Short mmCIF file of C-alpha atoms in Angstrom, two decimals:
data_model
loop_
_atom_site.label_atom_id
_atom_site.label_comp_id
_atom_site.label_asym_id
_atom_site.label_seq_id
_atom_site.Cartn_x
_atom_site.Cartn_y
_atom_site.Cartn_z
CA UNK M 227 -6.81 11.09 -15.64
CA UNK M 228 -3.69 10.92 -13.44
CA UNK M 229 -2.93 7.75 -11.52
CA UNK M 230 -2.08 7.40 -7.83
CA UNK M 231 0.40 4.71 -6.80
CA UNK M 232 -0.86 3.83 -3.33
CA UNK M 233 2.18 1.84 -2.14
CA UNK M 234 5.85 2.61 -2.81
CA UNK M 235 9.21 2.23 -1.05
CA UNK M 236 11.36 4.70 -2.98
CA UNK M 237 13.60 5.26 0.04
CA UNK M 238 15.14 1.85 -0.57
CA UNK M 239 18.76 1.75 -1.80
CA UNK M 240 17.66 0.55 -5.24
CA UNK M 241 16.78 4.20 -6.02
CA UNK M 242 19.79 5.94 -4.49
CA UNK M 243 21.48 6.62 -7.81
CA UNK M 244 18.59 7.78 -10.01
CA UNK M 245 15.56 8.93 -8.04
CA UNK M 246 15.24 12.09 -10.13
CA UNK M 247 15.03 10.02 -13.31
CA UNK M 248 12.53 7.70 -11.62
CA UNK M 249 10.39 10.76 -10.84
CA UNK M 250 10.61 11.95 -14.43
CA UNK M 251 9.34 8.57 -15.59
CA UNK M 252 6.43 8.46 -13.16
CA UNK M 253 5.34 11.91 -14.31
CA UNK M 254 5.62 10.87 -17.95
CA UNK M 255 3.46 7.82 -17.15
CA UNK M 256 0.75 10.04 -15.66
CA UNK M 257 1.37 9.25 -11.98
CA UNK M 258 0.49 12.33 -9.95
CA UNK M 259 0.73 11.17 -6.32
CA UNK M 260 2.45 8.41 -4.35
CA UNK M 261 1.74 7.01 -0.90
CA UNK M 262 5.07 6.02 0.62
CA UNK M 263 4.66 3.10 2.98
CA UNK M 264 6.94 2.41 5.94
CA UNK M 265 8.63 -0.79 7.07
CA UNK M 266 10.15 0.48 10.34
CA UNK M 267 9.86 3.85 12.11
CA UNK M 268 13.64 4.32 11.90
CA UNK M 269 13.34 4.85 8.12
CA UNK M 270 10.83 7.68 8.57
CA UNK M 271 13.39 10.56 8.52
CA UNK M 272 14.62 9.47 5.09
CA UNK M 273 11.02 9.24 3.90
CA UNK M 274 10.48 12.79 5.14
CA UNK M 275 13.49 13.99 3.14
CA UNK M 276 12.02 12.43 0.02
CA UNK M 277 8.66 14.08 0.69
CA UNK M 278 10.48 17.39 1.15
CA UNK M 279 11.97 16.93 -2.30
CA UNK M 280 8.64 16.01 -3.93
CA UNK M 281 6.23 18.09 -1.83
CA UNK M 282 3.20 17.86 -4.12
CA UNK M 283 3.66 14.21 -5.05
CA UNK M 284 4.83 12.09 -2.09
CA UNK M 285 2.64 11.43 0.96
CA UNK M 286 3.68 9.28 3.89
CA UNK M 287 2.62 6.41 6.09
CA UNK M 288 4.36 5.21 9.24
CA UNK M 289 4.25 1.75 10.75
CA UNK M 290 6.03 -1.48 11.56
CA UNK M 291 5.88 -4.31 9.04
CA UNK M 292 4.86 -7.64 10.63
CA UNK M 293 8.13 -9.24 9.49
CA UNK M 294 9.96 -6.71 11.68
CA UNK M 295 7.86 -7.24 14.81
CA UNK M 296 10.76 -8.94 16.59
CA UNK M 297 12.64 -5.64 16.34
CA UNK M 298 9.77 -3.55 17.72
CA UNK M 299 11.01 -0.82 20.07
CA UNK M 300 9.38 -0.81 23.51
CA UNK M 301 7.94 2.64 22.81
CA UNK M 302 6.61 1.74 19.34
CA UNK M 303 3.22 3.40 19.74
CA UNK M 304 4.82 6.60 21.06
CA UNK M 305 7.15 6.67 18.05
CA UNK M 306 4.32 6.08 15.61
CA UNK M 307 2.18 8.75 17.22
CA UNK M 308 5.04 11.25 17.08
CA UNK M 309 5.78 10.54 13.42
CA UNK M 310 2.10 10.82 12.56
CA UNK M 311 2.15 14.47 13.59
CA UNK M 312 3.84 15.23 10.26
CA UNK M 313 0.98 16.66 8.17
CA UNK M 314 2.08 14.59 5.18
CA UNK M 315 1.25 11.37 7.02
CA UNK M 316 -1.95 10.00 5.50
CA UNK M 317 -1.93 6.46 6.94
CA UNK M 318 -0.42 4.04 9.42
CA UNK M 319 1.46 1.13 7.93
CA UNK M 320 2.39 -1.03 6.66
CA UNK M 321 1.15 -3.21 9.45
CA UNK M 322 -0.72 -6.50 9.51
CA UNK M 323 0.03 -10.19 9.77
CA UNK M 324 2.45 -12.49 7.96
CA UNK M 325 2.15 -16.09 9.13
CA UNK M 326 4.35 -17.56 6.39
CA UNK M 327 6.91 -19.54 8.40
CA UNK M 328 6.04 -17.36 11.42
CA UNK M 329 6.87 -18.32 15.00
CA UNK M 330 5.80 -15.03 16.59
CA UNK M 331 2.08 -15.02 15.82
CA UNK M 332 1.00 -13.65 19.20
CA UNK M 333 3.47 -10.78 18.95
CA UNK M 334 2.33 -9.93 15.43
CA UNK M 335 -1.31 -9.90 16.50
CA UNK M 336 -0.56 -7.65 19.49
CA UNK M 337 1.33 -5.14 17.35
CA UNK M 338 -1.35 -5.20 14.67
CA UNK M 339 -3.96 -4.43 17.32
CA UNK M 340 -1.83 -1.54 18.57
CA UNK M 341 -1.74 -0.07 15.05
CA UNK M 342 -5.51 -0.42 14.75
CA UNK M 343 -6.11 1.34 18.08
CA UNK M 344 -3.79 4.18 17.10
CA UNK M 345 -5.45 4.50 13.68
CA UNK M 346 -8.80 4.85 15.41
CA UNK M 347 -7.37 7.41 17.83
CA UNK M 348 -5.77 9.50 15.06
CA UNK M 349 -8.50 8.92 12.46
CA UNK M 350 -6.01 7.56 9.94
CA UNK M 351 -6.41 4.59 7.60
CA UNK M 352 -4.32 1.43 7.86
CA UNK M 353 -2.16 -0.07 5.13
CA UNK M 354 -2.41 -3.80 5.80
CA UNK M 355 0.03 -6.51 4.74
CA UNK M 356 -1.58 -9.95 4.96
CA UNK M 357 0.09 -13.21 3.98
CA UNK M 358 -1.25 -16.62 4.98
CA UNK M 359 -3.24 -14.88 7.70
CA UNK M 360 -6.53 -13.76 6.18
CA UNK M 361 -8.80 -15.45 8.71
CA UNK M 362 -6.97 -13.99 11.71
CA UNK M 363 -6.63 -10.53 10.16
CA UNK M 364 -10.34 -10.47 9.38
CA UNK M 365 -11.16 -11.59 12.93
CA UNK M 366 -8.95 -8.90 14.50
CA UNK M 367 -10.40 -6.17 12.31
CA UNK M 368 -13.98 -7.26 12.98
CA UNK M 369 -13.41 -7.26 16.73
CA UNK M 370 -11.69 -3.87 16.68
CA UNK M 371 -14.65 -1.96 15.31
CA UNK M 372 -14.74 0.65 12.54
CA UNK M 373 -11.41 1.50 10.96
CA UNK M 374 -10.47 2.65 7.47
CA UNK M 375 -8.06 0.24 5.81
CA UNK M 376 -6.61 -1.09 2.58
CA UNK M 377 -5.47 -4.65 1.95
CA UNK M 378 -2.31 -3.86 0.04
CA UNK M 379 -0.71 -5.95 -2.71
CA UNK M 380 -3.70 -8.26 -2.40
CA UNK M 381 -3.25 -11.90 -3.44
CA UNK M 382 -6.05 -13.56 -1.47
CA UNK M 383 -8.86 -15.78 -2.67
CA UNK M 384 -12.23 -14.44 -3.77
CA UNK M 385 -13.78 -15.75 -0.54
CA UNK M 386 -11.17 -13.93 1.56
CA UNK M 387 -11.64 -10.81 -0.54
CA UNK M 388 -15.38 -10.78 0.10
CA UNK M 389 -14.74 -10.96 3.85
CA UNK M 390 -12.49 -7.89 3.85
CA UNK M 391 -14.75 -5.98 1.47
CA UNK M 392 -17.65 -6.64 3.86
CA UNK M 393 -15.63 -4.95 6.61
CA UNK M 394 -15.31 -1.87 4.40
CA UNK M 395 -11.68 -2.44 3.45
CA UNK M 396 -10.31 -1.12 0.21
CA UNK M 397 -8.37 -3.68 -1.83
CA UNK M 398 -5.22 -2.75 -3.75
CA UNK M 399 -3.74 -4.76 -6.60
CA UNK M 400 -0.07 -4.72 -7.61
CA UNK M 401 1.93 -6.09 -10.51
CA UNK M 402 1.12 -9.61 -9.34
CA UNK M 403 -2.28 -9.26 -11.03
CA UNK M 404 -0.47 -9.14 -14.40
CA UNK M 405 1.41 -12.43 -13.92
CA UNK M 406 0.63 -15.49 -16.08
CA UNK M 407 -0.52 -17.59 -13.13
CA UNK M 408 -2.61 -14.87 -11.46
CA UNK M 409 -5.97 -16.50 -12.16
CA UNK M 410 -7.12 -16.54 -8.52
CA UNK M 411 -6.02 -12.94 -7.99
CA UNK M 412 -7.91 -11.86 -11.09
CA UNK M 413 -10.99 -13.68 -9.78
CA UNK M 414 -10.59 -11.75 -6.52
CA UNK M 415 -10.33 -8.52 -8.50
CA UNK M 416 -13.73 -9.27 -10.02
CA UNK M 417 -15.49 -9.27 -6.63
CA UNK M 418 -14.14 -5.93 -5.36
CA UNK M 419 -16.68 -3.11 -5.64
CA UNK M 420 -15.33 -0.36 -7.84
CA UNK M 421 -15.55 2.16 -5.02
CA UNK M 422 -13.15 0.03 -2.91
CA UNK M 423 -10.54 -0.63 -5.60
CA UNK M 424 -6.96 0.72 -5.66
CA UNK M 425 -3.76 0.11 -7.64
CA UNK M 426 -0.13 0.13 -6.54
CA UNK M 427 3.36 -1.03 -7.44
CA UNK M 428 4.84 -2.02 -4.04
CA UNK M 429 8.07 -0.97 -5.74
CA UNK M 430 10.89 -1.92 -5.87
CA UNK M 431 9.28 -5.38 -5.72
CA UNK M 432 6.97 -7.28 -8.09
CA UNK M 433 7.43 -5.46 -11.38
CA UNK M 434 4.41 -6.07 -13.61
CA UNK M 435 4.34 -7.64 -17.04
CA UNK M 436 5.93 -6.47 -19.37
CA UNK M 437 8.61 -5.25 -16.94
CA UNK M 438 9.13 -8.49 -15.02
CA UNK M 439 12.71 -9.04 -13.95
CA UNK M 440 13.41 -5.31 -13.74
CA UNK M 441 13.44 -3.07 -10.71
CA UNK M 442 9.86 -1.95 -10.15
CA UNK M 443 9.12 1.78 -9.99
CA UNK M 444 6.06 4.05 -9.70
CA UNK M 445 5.74 4.59 -13.46
CA UNK M 446 4.92 0.91 -13.82
CA UNK M 447 1.60 1.36 -11.99
CA UNK M 448 0.29 2.26 -15.45
CA UNK M 449 0.77 -1.39 -16.45
CA UNK M 450 -1.08 -2.53 -13.33
CA UNK M 451 -3.92 -0.15 -14.15
CA UNK M 452 -4.07 -1.43 -17.73
CA UNK M 453 -4.47 -5.03 -16.57
CA UNK M 454 -6.99 -4.17 -13.85
CA UNK M 455 -9.03 -2.23 -16.42
CA UNK M 456 -8.89 -5.17 -18.83
CA UNK M 457 -10.07 -7.66 -16.21
CA UNK M 458 -12.89 -5.37 -15.11
CA UNK M 459 -13.95 -4.50 -18.65
CA UNK M 460 -13.19 -0.79 -18.32
CA UNK M 461 -11.28 1.75 -20.31
CA UNK M 462 -8.00 2.48 -18.58
CA UNK M 463 -8.89 6.18 -18.31
CA UNK M 464 -12.05 5.27 -16.39
CA UNK M 465 -10.11 2.89 -14.16
CA UNK M 466 -7.60 5.66 -13.43
CA UNK M 467 -10.41 8.04 -12.52
CA UNK M 468 -12.06 5.52 -10.20
CA UNK M 469 -8.92 4.39 -8.40
CA UNK M 470 -7.57 7.93 -8.03
CA UNK M 471 -10.84 9.13 -6.54
CA UNK M 472 -10.82 6.14 -4.19
CA UNK M 473 -7.24 6.86 -3.11
CA UNK M 474 -8.04 10.51 -2.47
CA UNK M 475 -11.05 9.50 -0.39
CA UNK M 476 -9.26 6.85 1.67
CA UNK M 477 -6.07 8.81 2.31
CA UNK M 478 -7.64 12.29 2.19
CA UNK M 479 -5.15 13.41 -0.41
CA UNK M 480 -5.26 16.88 -1.94
CA UNK M 481 -7.19 17.27 -5.17
CA UNK M 482 -5.25 16.38 -8.28
CA UNK M 483 -6.31 19.54 -10.10
#
């Protein structure tokens, strides 16, 4: 069963020299589709060019990462809405909250709320980044009302995980789940219902074991899937089937076959 990497950044300069070879490796690893997340709207044209080059494999999201909120253009929502007209856009994000050393909490919350409102307007899911901000993110989502969302590259506690799962959020695990000290993350993985579970690389960051120290790339999602399957007591083929079906349902991706 093919895998879907639900969070990549292959527009980053780390891939400028060998993206074709990277694509060959993801295909060889059984990765059929990628969801390309967005850090700032200004990178969206380059993401579109990549999607043009891989038309049956790369799907897009558009958003403003919370660590870039201070650079938010005054017409952010207009820009996001315009970008989302591209039929390859399957989500808004990444958005969310990052309170690690943050001094702009109110601004982050306001921009997160704007993404949520636009997602509800456009009927698109959210890709949510959340660091040291689980309580506030959960509060904002609960107050906003129904919205489809995934907690990406999830590293929260089991208690935090249960809160987001109760709101209907999908939860996506990256290479961090393979790390030696990932005991809490693996405990969180255990409490996610199988129909809300996803896998990702968040490449070029956070390469999984046994690739730690290398540039991460979509092919390595196979290692993430292997570890997630091991922790959940599943065959990796079954884990691939489950997470790929979940990704297709959340992002409304075309059928793999």
